[in-house]
mmCIF file of C-alpha atoms and ligand atoms in Angstrom:
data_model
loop_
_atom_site.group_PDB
_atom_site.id
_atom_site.type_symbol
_atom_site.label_atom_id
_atom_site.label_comp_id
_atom_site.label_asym_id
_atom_site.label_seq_id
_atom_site.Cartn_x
_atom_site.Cartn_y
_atom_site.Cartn_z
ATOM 1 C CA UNK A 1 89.691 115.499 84.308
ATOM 2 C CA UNK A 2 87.528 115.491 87.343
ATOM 3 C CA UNK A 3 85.147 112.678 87.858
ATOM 4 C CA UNK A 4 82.074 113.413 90.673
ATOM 5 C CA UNK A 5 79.656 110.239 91.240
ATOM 6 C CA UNK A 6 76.150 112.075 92.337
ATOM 7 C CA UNK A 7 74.484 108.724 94.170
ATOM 8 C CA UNK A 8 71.129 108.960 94.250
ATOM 9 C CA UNK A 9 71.162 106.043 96.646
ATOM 10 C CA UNK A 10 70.477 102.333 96.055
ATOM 11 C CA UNK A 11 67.650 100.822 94.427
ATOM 12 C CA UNK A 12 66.241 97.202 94.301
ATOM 13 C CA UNK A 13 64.145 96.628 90.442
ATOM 14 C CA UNK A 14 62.332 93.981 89.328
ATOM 15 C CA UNK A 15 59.763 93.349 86.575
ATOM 16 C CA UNK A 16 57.464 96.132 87.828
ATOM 17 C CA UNK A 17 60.625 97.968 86.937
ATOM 18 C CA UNK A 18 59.692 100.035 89.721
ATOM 19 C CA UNK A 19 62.873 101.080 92.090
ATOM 20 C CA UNK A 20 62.606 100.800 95.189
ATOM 21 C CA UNK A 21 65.360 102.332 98.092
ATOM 22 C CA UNK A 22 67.350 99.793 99.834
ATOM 23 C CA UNK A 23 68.952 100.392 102.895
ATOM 24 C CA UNK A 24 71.242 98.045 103.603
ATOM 25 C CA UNK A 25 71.465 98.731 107.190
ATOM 26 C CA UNK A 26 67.856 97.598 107.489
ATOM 27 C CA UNK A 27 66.613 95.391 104.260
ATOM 28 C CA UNK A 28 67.708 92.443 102.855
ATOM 29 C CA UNK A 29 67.601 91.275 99.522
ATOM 30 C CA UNK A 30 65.701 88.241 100.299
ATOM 31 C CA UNK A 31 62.923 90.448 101.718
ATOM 32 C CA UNK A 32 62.732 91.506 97.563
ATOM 33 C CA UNK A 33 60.832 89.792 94.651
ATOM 34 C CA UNK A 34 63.111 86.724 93.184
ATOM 35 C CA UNK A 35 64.434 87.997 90.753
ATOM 36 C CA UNK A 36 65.403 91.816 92.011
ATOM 37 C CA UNK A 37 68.478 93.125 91.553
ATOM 38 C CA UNK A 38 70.495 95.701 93.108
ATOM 39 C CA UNK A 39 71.323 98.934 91.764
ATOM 40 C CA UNK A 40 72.943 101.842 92.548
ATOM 41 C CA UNK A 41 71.399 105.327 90.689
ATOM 42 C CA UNK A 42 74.640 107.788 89.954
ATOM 43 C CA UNK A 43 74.974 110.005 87.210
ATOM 44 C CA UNK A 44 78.861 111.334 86.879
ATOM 45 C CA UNK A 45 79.744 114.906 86.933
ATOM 46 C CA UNK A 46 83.137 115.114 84.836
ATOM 47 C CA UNK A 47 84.924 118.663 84.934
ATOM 48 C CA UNK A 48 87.362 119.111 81.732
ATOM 49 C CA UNK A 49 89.480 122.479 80.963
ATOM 50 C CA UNK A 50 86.350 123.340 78.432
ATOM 51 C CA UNK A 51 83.347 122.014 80.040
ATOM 52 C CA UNK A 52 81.066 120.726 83.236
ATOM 53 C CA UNK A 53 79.487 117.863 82.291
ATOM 54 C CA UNK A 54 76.639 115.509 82.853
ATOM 55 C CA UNK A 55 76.517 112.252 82.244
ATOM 56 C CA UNK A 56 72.667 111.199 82.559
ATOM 57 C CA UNK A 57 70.422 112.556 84.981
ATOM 58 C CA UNK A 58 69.542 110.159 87.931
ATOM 59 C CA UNK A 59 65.972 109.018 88.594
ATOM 60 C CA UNK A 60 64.615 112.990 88.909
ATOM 61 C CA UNK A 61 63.267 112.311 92.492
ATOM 62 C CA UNK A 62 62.360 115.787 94.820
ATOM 63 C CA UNK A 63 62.542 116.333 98.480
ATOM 64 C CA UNK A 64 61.293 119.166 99.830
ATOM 65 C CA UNK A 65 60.648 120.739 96.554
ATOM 66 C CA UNK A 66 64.370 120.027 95.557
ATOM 67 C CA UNK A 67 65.450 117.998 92.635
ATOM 68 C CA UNK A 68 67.817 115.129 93.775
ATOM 69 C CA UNK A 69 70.328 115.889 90.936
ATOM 70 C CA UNK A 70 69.845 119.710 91.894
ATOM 71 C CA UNK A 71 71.136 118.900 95.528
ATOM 72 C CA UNK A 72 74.120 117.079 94.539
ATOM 73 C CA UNK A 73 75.112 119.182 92.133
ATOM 74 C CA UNK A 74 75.450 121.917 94.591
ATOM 75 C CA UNK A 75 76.960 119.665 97.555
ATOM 76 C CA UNK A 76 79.570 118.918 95.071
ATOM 77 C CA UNK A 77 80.177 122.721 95.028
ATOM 78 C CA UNK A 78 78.621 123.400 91.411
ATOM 79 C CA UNK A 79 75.669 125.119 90.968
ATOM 80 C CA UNK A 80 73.379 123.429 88.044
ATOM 81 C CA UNK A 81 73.710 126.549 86.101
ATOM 82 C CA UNK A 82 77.381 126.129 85.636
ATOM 83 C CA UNK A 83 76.694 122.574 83.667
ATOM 84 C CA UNK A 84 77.487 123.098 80.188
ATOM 85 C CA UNK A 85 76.724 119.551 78.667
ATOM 86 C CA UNK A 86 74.203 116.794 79.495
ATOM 87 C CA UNK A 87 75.371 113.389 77.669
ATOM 88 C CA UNK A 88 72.500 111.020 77.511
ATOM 89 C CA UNK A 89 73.173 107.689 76.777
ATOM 90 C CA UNK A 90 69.525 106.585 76.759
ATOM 91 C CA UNK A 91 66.197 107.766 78.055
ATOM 92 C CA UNK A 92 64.821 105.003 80.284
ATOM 93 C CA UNK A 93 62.991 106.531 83.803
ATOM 94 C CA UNK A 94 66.011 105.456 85.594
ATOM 95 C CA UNK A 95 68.545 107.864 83.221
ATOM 96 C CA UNK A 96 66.301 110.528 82.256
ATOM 97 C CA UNK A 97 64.258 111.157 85.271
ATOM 98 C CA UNK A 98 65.999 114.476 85.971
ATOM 99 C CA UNK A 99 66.317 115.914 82.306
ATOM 100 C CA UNK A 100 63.206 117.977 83.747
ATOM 101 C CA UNK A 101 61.905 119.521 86.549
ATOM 102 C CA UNK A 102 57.696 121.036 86.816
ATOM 103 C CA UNK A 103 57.860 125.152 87.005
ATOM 104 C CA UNK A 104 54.533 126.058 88.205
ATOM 105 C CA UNK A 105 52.045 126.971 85.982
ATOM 106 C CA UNK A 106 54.617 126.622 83.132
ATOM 107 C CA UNK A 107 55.081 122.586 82.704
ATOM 108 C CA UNK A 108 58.212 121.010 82.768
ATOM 109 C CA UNK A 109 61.496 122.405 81.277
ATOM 110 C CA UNK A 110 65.024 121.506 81.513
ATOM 111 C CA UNK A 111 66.592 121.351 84.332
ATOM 112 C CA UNK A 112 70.388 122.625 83.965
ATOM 113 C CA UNK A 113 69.420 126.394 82.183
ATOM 114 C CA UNK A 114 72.788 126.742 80.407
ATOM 115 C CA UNK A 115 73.342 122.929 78.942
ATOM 116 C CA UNK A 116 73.183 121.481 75.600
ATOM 117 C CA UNK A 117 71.653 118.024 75.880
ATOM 118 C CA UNK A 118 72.998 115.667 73.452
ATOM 119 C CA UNK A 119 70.659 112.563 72.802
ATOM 120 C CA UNK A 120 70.100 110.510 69.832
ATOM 121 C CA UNK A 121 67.478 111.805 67.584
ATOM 122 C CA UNK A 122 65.791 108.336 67.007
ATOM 123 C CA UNK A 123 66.082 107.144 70.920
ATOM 124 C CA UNK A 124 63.864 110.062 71.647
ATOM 125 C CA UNK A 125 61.231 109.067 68.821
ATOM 126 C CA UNK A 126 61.354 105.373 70.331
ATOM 127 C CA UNK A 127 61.015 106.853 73.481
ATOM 128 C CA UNK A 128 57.694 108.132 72.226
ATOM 129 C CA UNK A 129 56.497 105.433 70.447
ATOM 130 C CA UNK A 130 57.201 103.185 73.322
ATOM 131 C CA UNK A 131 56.478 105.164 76.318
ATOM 132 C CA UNK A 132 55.430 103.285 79.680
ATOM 133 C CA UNK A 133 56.433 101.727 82.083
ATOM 134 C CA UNK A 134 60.299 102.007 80.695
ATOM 135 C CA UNK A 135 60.556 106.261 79.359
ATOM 136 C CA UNK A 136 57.800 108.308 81.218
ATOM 137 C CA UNK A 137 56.859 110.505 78.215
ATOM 138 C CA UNK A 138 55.464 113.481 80.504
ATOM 139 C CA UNK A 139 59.168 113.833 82.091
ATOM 140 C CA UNK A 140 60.298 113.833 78.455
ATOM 141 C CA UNK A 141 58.326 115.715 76.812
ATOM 142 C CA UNK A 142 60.889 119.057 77.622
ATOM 143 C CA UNK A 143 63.956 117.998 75.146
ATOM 144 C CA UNK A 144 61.106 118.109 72.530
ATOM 145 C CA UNK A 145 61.504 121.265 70.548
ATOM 146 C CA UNK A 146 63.976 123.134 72.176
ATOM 147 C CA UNK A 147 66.984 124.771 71.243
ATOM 148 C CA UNK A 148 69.131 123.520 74.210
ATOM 149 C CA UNK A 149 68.724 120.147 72.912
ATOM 150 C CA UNK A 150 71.426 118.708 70.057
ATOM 151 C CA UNK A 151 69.970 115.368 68.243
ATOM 152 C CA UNK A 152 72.810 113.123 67.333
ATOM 153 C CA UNK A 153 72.488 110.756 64.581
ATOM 154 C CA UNK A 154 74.691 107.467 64.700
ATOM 155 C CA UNK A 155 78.105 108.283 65.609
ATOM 156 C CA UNK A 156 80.575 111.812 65.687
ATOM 157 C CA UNK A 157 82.318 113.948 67.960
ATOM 158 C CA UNK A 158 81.391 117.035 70.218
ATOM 159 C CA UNK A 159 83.986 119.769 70.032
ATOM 160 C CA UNK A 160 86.655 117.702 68.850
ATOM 161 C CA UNK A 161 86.857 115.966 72.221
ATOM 162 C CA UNK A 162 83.848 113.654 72.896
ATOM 163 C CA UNK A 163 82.878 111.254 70.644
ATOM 164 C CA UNK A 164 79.497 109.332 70.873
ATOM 165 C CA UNK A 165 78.361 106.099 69.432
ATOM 166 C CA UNK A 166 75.241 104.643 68.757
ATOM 167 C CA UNK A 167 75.687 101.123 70.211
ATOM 168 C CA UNK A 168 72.054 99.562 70.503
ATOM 169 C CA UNK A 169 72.196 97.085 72.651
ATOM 170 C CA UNK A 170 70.384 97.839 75.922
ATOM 171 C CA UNK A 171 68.085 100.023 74.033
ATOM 172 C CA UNK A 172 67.896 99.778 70.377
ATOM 173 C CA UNK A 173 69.336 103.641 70.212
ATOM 174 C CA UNK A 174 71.666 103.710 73.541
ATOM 175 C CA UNK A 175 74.634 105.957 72.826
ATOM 176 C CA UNK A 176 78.062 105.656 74.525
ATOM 177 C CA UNK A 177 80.820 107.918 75.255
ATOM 178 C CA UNK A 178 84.532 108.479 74.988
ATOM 179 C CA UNK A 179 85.817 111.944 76.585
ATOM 180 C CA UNK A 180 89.316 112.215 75.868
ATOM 181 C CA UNK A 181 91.753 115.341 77.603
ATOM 182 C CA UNK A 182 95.564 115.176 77.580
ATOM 183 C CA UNK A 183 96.294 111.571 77.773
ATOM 184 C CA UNK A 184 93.690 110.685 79.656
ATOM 185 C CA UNK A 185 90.162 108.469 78.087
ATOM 186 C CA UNK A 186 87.015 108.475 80.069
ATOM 187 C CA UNK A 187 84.311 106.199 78.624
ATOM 188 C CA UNK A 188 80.864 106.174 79.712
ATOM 189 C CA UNK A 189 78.448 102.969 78.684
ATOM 190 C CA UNK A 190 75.606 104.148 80.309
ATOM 191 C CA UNK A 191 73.622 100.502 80.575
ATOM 192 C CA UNK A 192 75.652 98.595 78.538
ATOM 193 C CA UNK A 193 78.445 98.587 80.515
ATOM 194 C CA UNK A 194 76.425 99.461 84.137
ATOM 195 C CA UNK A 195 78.831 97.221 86.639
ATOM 196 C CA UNK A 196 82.213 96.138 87.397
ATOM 197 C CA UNK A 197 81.457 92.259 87.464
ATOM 198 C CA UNK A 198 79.265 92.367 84.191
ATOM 199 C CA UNK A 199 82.832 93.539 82.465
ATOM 200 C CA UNK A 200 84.488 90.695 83.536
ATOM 201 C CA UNK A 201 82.159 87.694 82.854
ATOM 202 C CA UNK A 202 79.968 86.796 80.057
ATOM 203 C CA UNK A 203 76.558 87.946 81.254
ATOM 204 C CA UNK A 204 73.264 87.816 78.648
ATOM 205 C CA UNK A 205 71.136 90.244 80.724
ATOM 206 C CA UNK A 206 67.478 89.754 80.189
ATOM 207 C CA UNK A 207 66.243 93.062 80.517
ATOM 208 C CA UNK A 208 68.566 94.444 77.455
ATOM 209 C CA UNK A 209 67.009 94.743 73.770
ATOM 210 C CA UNK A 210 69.823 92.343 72.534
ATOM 211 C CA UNK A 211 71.670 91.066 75.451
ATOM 212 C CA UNK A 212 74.101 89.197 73.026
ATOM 213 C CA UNK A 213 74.967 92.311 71.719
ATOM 214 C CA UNK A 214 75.431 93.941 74.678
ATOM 215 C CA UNK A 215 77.428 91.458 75.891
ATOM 216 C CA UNK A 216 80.048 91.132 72.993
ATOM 217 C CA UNK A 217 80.191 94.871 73.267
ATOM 218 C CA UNK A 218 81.394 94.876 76.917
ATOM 219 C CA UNK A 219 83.933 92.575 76.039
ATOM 220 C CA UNK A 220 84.940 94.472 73.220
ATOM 221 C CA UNK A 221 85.437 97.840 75.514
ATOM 222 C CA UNK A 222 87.004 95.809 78.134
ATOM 223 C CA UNK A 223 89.943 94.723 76.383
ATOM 224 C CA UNK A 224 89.987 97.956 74.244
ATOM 225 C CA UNK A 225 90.154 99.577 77.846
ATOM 226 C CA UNK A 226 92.609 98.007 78.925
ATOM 227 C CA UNK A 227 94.960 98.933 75.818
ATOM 228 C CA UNK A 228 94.397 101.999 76.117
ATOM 229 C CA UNK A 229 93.799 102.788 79.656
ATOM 230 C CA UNK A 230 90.327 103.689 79.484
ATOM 231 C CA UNK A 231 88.509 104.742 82.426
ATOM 232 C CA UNK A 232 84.899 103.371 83.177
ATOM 233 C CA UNK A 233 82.252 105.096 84.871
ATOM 234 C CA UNK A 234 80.186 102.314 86.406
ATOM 235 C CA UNK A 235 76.334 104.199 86.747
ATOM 236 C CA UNK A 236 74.677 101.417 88.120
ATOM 237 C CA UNK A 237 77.648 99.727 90.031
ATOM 238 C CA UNK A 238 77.019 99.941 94.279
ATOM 239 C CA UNK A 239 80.838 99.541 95.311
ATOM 240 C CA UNK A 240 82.813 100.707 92.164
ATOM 241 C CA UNK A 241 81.632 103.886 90.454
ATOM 242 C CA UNK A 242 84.643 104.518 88.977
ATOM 243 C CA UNK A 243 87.071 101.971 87.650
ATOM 244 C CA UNK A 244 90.556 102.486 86.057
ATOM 245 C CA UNK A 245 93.619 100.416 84.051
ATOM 246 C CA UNK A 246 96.035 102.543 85.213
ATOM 247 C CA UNK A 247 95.756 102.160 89.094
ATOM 248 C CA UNK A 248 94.195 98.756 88.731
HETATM 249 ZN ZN1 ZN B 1 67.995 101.417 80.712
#
């Protein structure tokens, strides 16, 4: 399988949960609010013999009138109408920002024209039940009602290939991913499992809905990883986007 990262650049967030770009050419960290961390936006483009997929969809930003996700979609040669499947592991701003994109005069609809979004049916209620400042329901409101959008329900597989997994942890519906092709295993932990270091220490973060949870569960993939050669997909992680036991 083919694995594109599609950086949206790096972000600093703190408990405005606002992101804001960091350049590290010209800002320092100690310029930030204590307590701001350092986070890189990438949703993963992995090509398989059946599909083009998506693995979340970035923060949703435009420039010039062009969605972000749009633009890297075609620098990485593929043109957004070729995606077949968007995998959502949860539907914070930060993950979901691009599920949408406003059409004048018609609202906002998806933004890949040919995918099946696959979301967990009760993340997207919480969503609305919870709305601001962590899921913008506006942005959202487009996987409401329409018949490009699959609602999973706890755990199963997509065409006998992907399986997803409600783990609950960051978000109390947060689904994860295993993509499996020959004898290769992609897994995709969306904010459970957002960085490289966080994998290998024992980390309670503060901004998950059970960060004990979320912590035994990244210890639990690690070492499952590592028996079976799993490779991560690091969405939040600056230096190491992609991480794998078998060059490692
Ligand atoms: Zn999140």
């Amino acid at each position: 399988m083919k694995i594109i990262p599609l950086s949206e650049g790096t972000f600093t967030i703190d408990n405005t949960k606002l992101f804001v770009p960091f350049d590290e050419t010209r800002d320092t960290l100690k310029e930030r609010s204590t307590g701001s961390l350092l986070v890189e936006i990438q949703p993963f483009v992995v090509i398989t013999s059946k599909d083009i997929l998506l693995l979340d969809t970035g923060l949703g930003f435009e420039k010039n009138g062009i969605l972000q996700l749009h633009k890297n979609l075609t620098d990485a040669k593929i043109n957004p109408s070729q995606v077949s499947k968007v995998l959502l592991s949860h539907l914070h701003k930060d993950h979901a920002g691009g599920v949408g994109q406003e059409r004048e005069g018609l609202g906002t609809r998806l933004a890949l024209p040919n995918a099946k979004y696959y979301i967990q049916r009760k993340e997207l209620e919480f969503a609305f039940e919870k709305g601001f400042p962590s899921y913008i329901t506006e942005e959202l409101e487009c996987l409401r009602n329409s018949s490009q959008v699959v609602l999973t329900d706890g755990m199963g597989d997509i065409d006998g290939y992907i399986n997803y997994e409600v783990s609950g942890a960051h978000s109390p519906y947060h689904q994860v991913f295993l993509i499996r092709e020959d004898s290769e295993i992609i897994f995709f932990g969306g904010d459970e499992a957002p960085q490289l270091h966080q994998m290998k220490t024992r980390f309670v973060a503060k901004y998950d809905y059970d960060g004990k949870k979320a912590m035994e569960l990244r210890q639990k993939w690690w070492k499952q990883g590592e028996e079976e050669k799993w490779t991560f997909l690091f969405y939040h992680d600056v230096l190491n986007p992609i991480w794998n036991f078998r060059n490692s």
